[in-house]
Amino acid sequence: KNQVEQSPQSLIILEGKNCTLQCNYTVSPFSNLRWYKQDTGRGPVSLTIMTFSENTKSNGRYTATLDADTKQSSLHITASQLSDSASYICVVSAPGGNNRLAFGKGNQVVVIP
Amino acid sequence: DAGITQSPRHKVTETGTPVTLRCHQTENHRYMYWYRQDPGHGLRLIHYSYGVKDTDKGEVSDGYSVSRSKTEDFLLTLESATSSQTSVYFCAINAREGDTEAFFGQGTRLTVV
């Protein structure tokens, strides 16, 4: 079973609207969680990191939340733009040592005019 | 952009031939990873390295081998390419234990015919 589950798998939103992406993880112990953005044909790029003690963090129009008790995180995109069309990937540091990372399959977002 | 380059960027090869992909970094990061990305699967770990000559298998390592003789280079070899290995391959680097911030290369699109 994947240690990181994301939903919805894909969504289409109108330019200017908001959307929220979900990430549930089972990794324990938990160190930190990071959201990446992957544009088509490119490698993923880090958007924001959430540590155990943080609940909310913003990076421009992106706001991430974390509930370490329920092992859930969300990424909220405000006033979406066409450039937000991408895959958003949730990553958690996996147990077992040697810095393995547990990746979700991503949320595919398409913003239409 | 982090100093990480993959070569080649695109390759078409025939079934049964060996193929080597190269990942080169200029950041002196300890950890290096090879992932493959396929539709519906997200990023899956093939092999990773936690130091020179220190490597370990990921979740989809069958048919692949790696070598790291220098800090800056991590090679991925498909010993006898099969059509199921047609994919986009990403190399990533990471500096610190427990840190989810990985820097990715641009990817290599490999087609096995």
PDB file of C-alpha atoms in Angstrom, chain B:
ATOM      1  CA  ASP B   1      18.572  25.804 -10.555  1.00  0.00           C
ATOM      2  CA  ALA B   2      20.516  23.206  -8.599  1.00  0.00           C
ATOM      3  CA  GLY B   3      23.536  21.914 -10.478  1.00  0.00           C
ATOM      4  CA  ILE B   4      22.188  18.615 -11.683  1.00  0.00           C
ATOM      5  CA  THR B   5      22.221  17.418 -15.267  1.00  0.00           C
ATOM      6  CA  GLN B   6      21.043  14.229 -16.889  1.00  0.00           C
ATOM      7  CA  SER B   7      22.287  12.761 -20.140  1.00  0.00           C
ATOM      8  CA  PRO B   8      21.052  11.916 -22.603  1.00  0.00           C
ATOM      9  CA  ARG B   9      17.759  13.827 -22.545  1.00  0.00           C
ATOM     10  CA  HIS B  10      16.147  11.538 -25.092  1.00  0.00           C
ATOM     11  CA  LYS B  11      17.034   8.054 -26.264  1.00  0.00           C
ATOM     12  CA  VAL B  12      15.483   5.404 -28.440  1.00  0.00           C
ATOM     13  CA  THR B  13      16.950   1.945 -28.163  1.00  0.00           C
ATOM     14  CA  GLU B  14      16.158  -1.583 -29.217  1.00  0.00           C
ATOM     15  CA  THR B  15      14.939  -4.368 -26.977  1.00  0.00           C
ATOM     16  CA  GLY B  16      17.803  -6.378 -25.521  1.00  0.00           C
ATOM     17  CA  THR B  17      20.452  -3.669 -25.728  1.00  0.00           C
ATOM     18  CA  PRO B  18      22.187  -2.241 -22.660  1.00  0.00           C
ATOM     19  CA  VAL B  19      21.580   1.422 -21.878  1.00  0.00           C
ATOM     20  CA  THR B  20      23.326   3.739 -19.420  1.00  0.00           C
ATOM     21  CA  LEU B  21      21.883   6.996 -18.169  1.00  0.00           C
ATOM     22  CA  ARG B  22      24.094   9.489 -16.425  1.00  0.00           C
ATOM     23  CA  CYS B  23      23.341  11.918 -13.619  1.00  0.00           C
ATOM     24  CA  HIS B  24      25.927  14.557 -12.784  1.00  0.00           C
ATOM     25  CA  GLN B  25      25.757  17.005  -9.866  1.00  0.00           C
ATOM     26  CA  THR B  26      27.919  19.940  -8.867  1.00  0.00           C
ATOM     27  CA  GLU B  27      26.363  20.427  -5.402  1.00  0.00           C
ATOM     28  CA  ASN B  28      28.408  17.812  -3.522  1.00  0.00           C
ATOM     29  CA  HIS B  29      25.176  16.363  -2.106  1.00  0.00           C
ATOM     30  CA  ARG B  30      25.422  13.024  -0.352  1.00  0.00           C
ATOM     31  CA  TYR B  31      22.187  11.421  -1.548  1.00  0.00           C
ATOM     32  CA  MET B  32      21.326  10.649  -5.142  1.00  0.00           C
ATOM     33  CA  TYR B  33      18.262   8.883  -6.524  1.00  0.00           C
ATOM     34  CA  TRP B  34      16.962   7.431  -9.741  1.00  0.00           C
ATOM     35  CA  TYR B  35      13.206   7.458 -10.320  1.00  0.00           C
ATOM     36  CA  ARG B  36      10.992   6.472 -13.174  1.00  0.00           C
ATOM     37  CA  GLN B  37       7.720   8.228 -13.843  1.00  0.00           C
ATOM     38  CA  ASP B  38       4.848   6.588 -15.673  1.00  0.00           C
ATOM     39  CA  PRO B  39       1.214   7.649 -16.087  1.00  0.00           C
ATOM     40  CA  GLY B  40      -0.890   6.442 -13.172  1.00  0.00           C
ATOM     41  CA  HIS B  41       2.134   5.537 -11.061  1.00  0.00           C
ATOM     42  CA  GLY B  42       3.823   8.768 -10.172  1.00  0.00           C
ATOM     43  CA  LEU B  43       7.495   8.740  -9.278  1.00  0.00           C
ATOM     44  CA  ARG B  44       8.843   5.339  -8.287  1.00  0.00           C
ATOM     45  CA  LEU B  45      12.264   4.789  -6.801  1.00  0.00           C
ATOM     46  CA  ILE B  46      14.588   2.519  -8.772  1.00  0.00           C
ATOM     47  CA  HIS B  47      17.847   2.800  -6.832  1.00  0.00           C
ATOM     48  CA  TYR B  48      19.443   5.329  -4.585  1.00  0.00           C
ATOM     49  CA  SER B  49      22.863   6.140  -3.212  1.00  0.00           C
ATOM     50  CA  TYR B  50      23.842   7.434   0.220  1.00  0.00           C
ATOM     51  CA  GLY B  51      27.520   7.865  -0.553  1.00  0.00           C
ATOM     52  CA  VAL B  52      30.300   6.835  -2.890  1.00  0.00           C
ATOM     53  CA  LYS B  53      29.962   3.107  -3.566  1.00  0.00           C
ATOM     54  CA  ASP B  54      26.952   2.975  -1.210  1.00  0.00           C
ATOM     55  CA  THR B  55      23.774   2.107  -3.058  1.00  0.00           C
ATOM     56  CA  ASP B  56      20.545   0.316  -2.333  1.00  0.00           C
ATOM     57  CA  LYS B  57      17.485  -0.891  -4.186  1.00  0.00           C
ATOM     58  CA  GLY B  58      14.230   0.943  -4.463  1.00  0.00           C
ATOM     59  CA  GLU B  59      10.780  -0.429  -5.134  1.00  0.00           C
ATOM     60  CA  VAL B  60      11.248  -1.120  -8.879  1.00  0.00           C
ATOM     61  CA  SER B  61      14.888  -2.177  -9.152  1.00  0.00           C
ATOM     62  CA  ASP B  62      14.526  -5.361 -11.241  1.00  0.00           C
ATOM     63  CA  GLY B  63      16.377  -5.012 -14.544  1.00  0.00           C
ATOM     64  CA  TYR B  64      18.380  -2.009 -13.365  1.00  0.00           C
ATOM     65  CA  SER B  65      21.790  -1.545 -11.808  1.00  0.00           C
ATOM     66  CA  VAL B  66      23.607   1.544 -10.586  1.00  0.00           C
ATOM     67  CA  SER B  67      27.089   2.698  -9.789  1.00  0.00           C
ATOM     68  CA  ARG B  68      28.519   5.640  -7.926  1.00  0.00           C
ATOM     69  CA  SER B  69      32.285   5.807  -8.093  1.00  0.00           C
ATOM     70  CA  LYS B  70      32.431   9.558  -7.476  1.00  0.00           C
ATOM     71  CA  THR B  71      30.281  11.904  -5.420  1.00  0.00           C
ATOM     72  CA  GLU B  72      29.177  13.803  -8.490  1.00  0.00           C
ATOM     73  CA  ASP B  73      28.133  10.951 -10.781  1.00  0.00           C
ATOM     74  CA  PHE B  74      25.365   8.366 -10.446  1.00  0.00           C
ATOM     75  CA  LEU B  75      24.890   5.990 -13.359  1.00  0.00           C
ATOM     76  CA  LEU B  76      21.790   3.944 -14.087  1.00  0.00           C
ATOM     77  CA  THR B  77      22.182   0.915 -16.360  1.00  0.00           C
ATOM     78  CA  LEU B  78      19.453  -1.101 -18.006  1.00  0.00           C
ATOM     79  CA  GLU B  79      21.252  -4.358 -18.509  1.00  0.00           C
ATOM     80  CA  SER B  80      18.984  -5.592 -21.305  1.00  0.00           C
ATOM     81  CA  ALA B  81      16.318  -3.055 -22.174  1.00  0.00           C
ATOM     82  CA  THR B  82      12.696  -4.176 -22.427  1.00  0.00           C
ATOM     83  CA  SER B  83       9.623  -2.332 -23.673  1.00  0.00           C
ATOM     84  CA  SER B  84       8.318  -2.123 -20.095  1.00  0.00           C
ATOM     85  CA  GLN B  85      11.271   0.130 -19.329  1.00  0.00           C
ATOM     86  CA  THR B  86      10.013   2.792 -21.695  1.00  0.00           C
ATOM     87  CA  SER B  87       9.552   5.685 -19.320  1.00  0.00           C
ATOM     88  CA  VAL B  88      10.769   9.076 -18.197  1.00  0.00           C
ATOM     89  CA  TYR B  89      13.696   8.767 -15.819  1.00  0.00           C
ATOM     90  CA  PHE B  90      14.513  11.416 -13.235  1.00  0.00           C
ATOM     91  CA  CYS B  91      17.633  11.789 -11.180  1.00  0.00           C
ATOM     92  CA  ALA B  92      17.435  13.686  -7.891  1.00  0.00           C
ATOM     93  CA  ILE B  93      19.884  14.856  -5.253  1.00  0.00           C
ATOM     94  CA  ASN B  94      19.428  15.612  -1.581  1.00  0.00           C
ATOM     95  CA  ALA B  95      21.807  17.012   0.976  1.00  0.00           C
ATOM     96  CA  ARG B  96      20.591  16.037   4.417  1.00  0.00           C
ATOM     97  CA  GLU B  97      19.182  13.045   6.242  1.00  0.00           C
ATOM     98  CA  GLY B  98      15.497  13.579   6.976  1.00  0.00           C
ATOM     99  CA  ASP B  99      15.150  16.438   4.516  1.00  0.00           C
ATOM    100  CA  THR B 100      12.475  16.080   1.855  1.00  0.00           C
ATOM    101  CA  GLU B 101      13.964  18.749  -0.386  1.00  0.00           C
ATOM    102  CA  ALA B 102      15.225  16.943  -3.449  1.00  0.00           C
ATOM    103  CA  PHE B 103      16.449  18.704  -6.557  1.00  0.00           C
ATOM    104  CA  PHE B 104      15.552  17.008  -9.778  1.00  0.00           C
ATOM    105  CA  GLY B 105      17.206  16.839 -13.151  1.00  0.00           C
ATOM    106  CA  GLN B 106      15.329  17.619 -16.345  1.00  0.00           C
ATOM    107  CA  GLY B 107      14.519  13.983 -17.014  1.00  0.00           C
ATOM    108  CA  THR B 108      15.466  11.462 -19.680  1.00  0.00           C
ATOM    109  CA  ARG B 109      12.799  10.135 -21.993  1.00  0.00           C
ATOM    110  CA  LEU B 110      13.714   6.567 -22.911  1.00  0.00           C
ATOM    111  CA  THR B 111      11.859   4.608 -25.546  1.00  0.00           C
ATOM    112  CA  VAL B 112      12.559   0.906 -26.009  1.00  0.00           C
ATOM    113  CA  VAL B 113      11.331  -0.447 -29.351  1.00  0.00           C
TER     114      VAL B 113
END
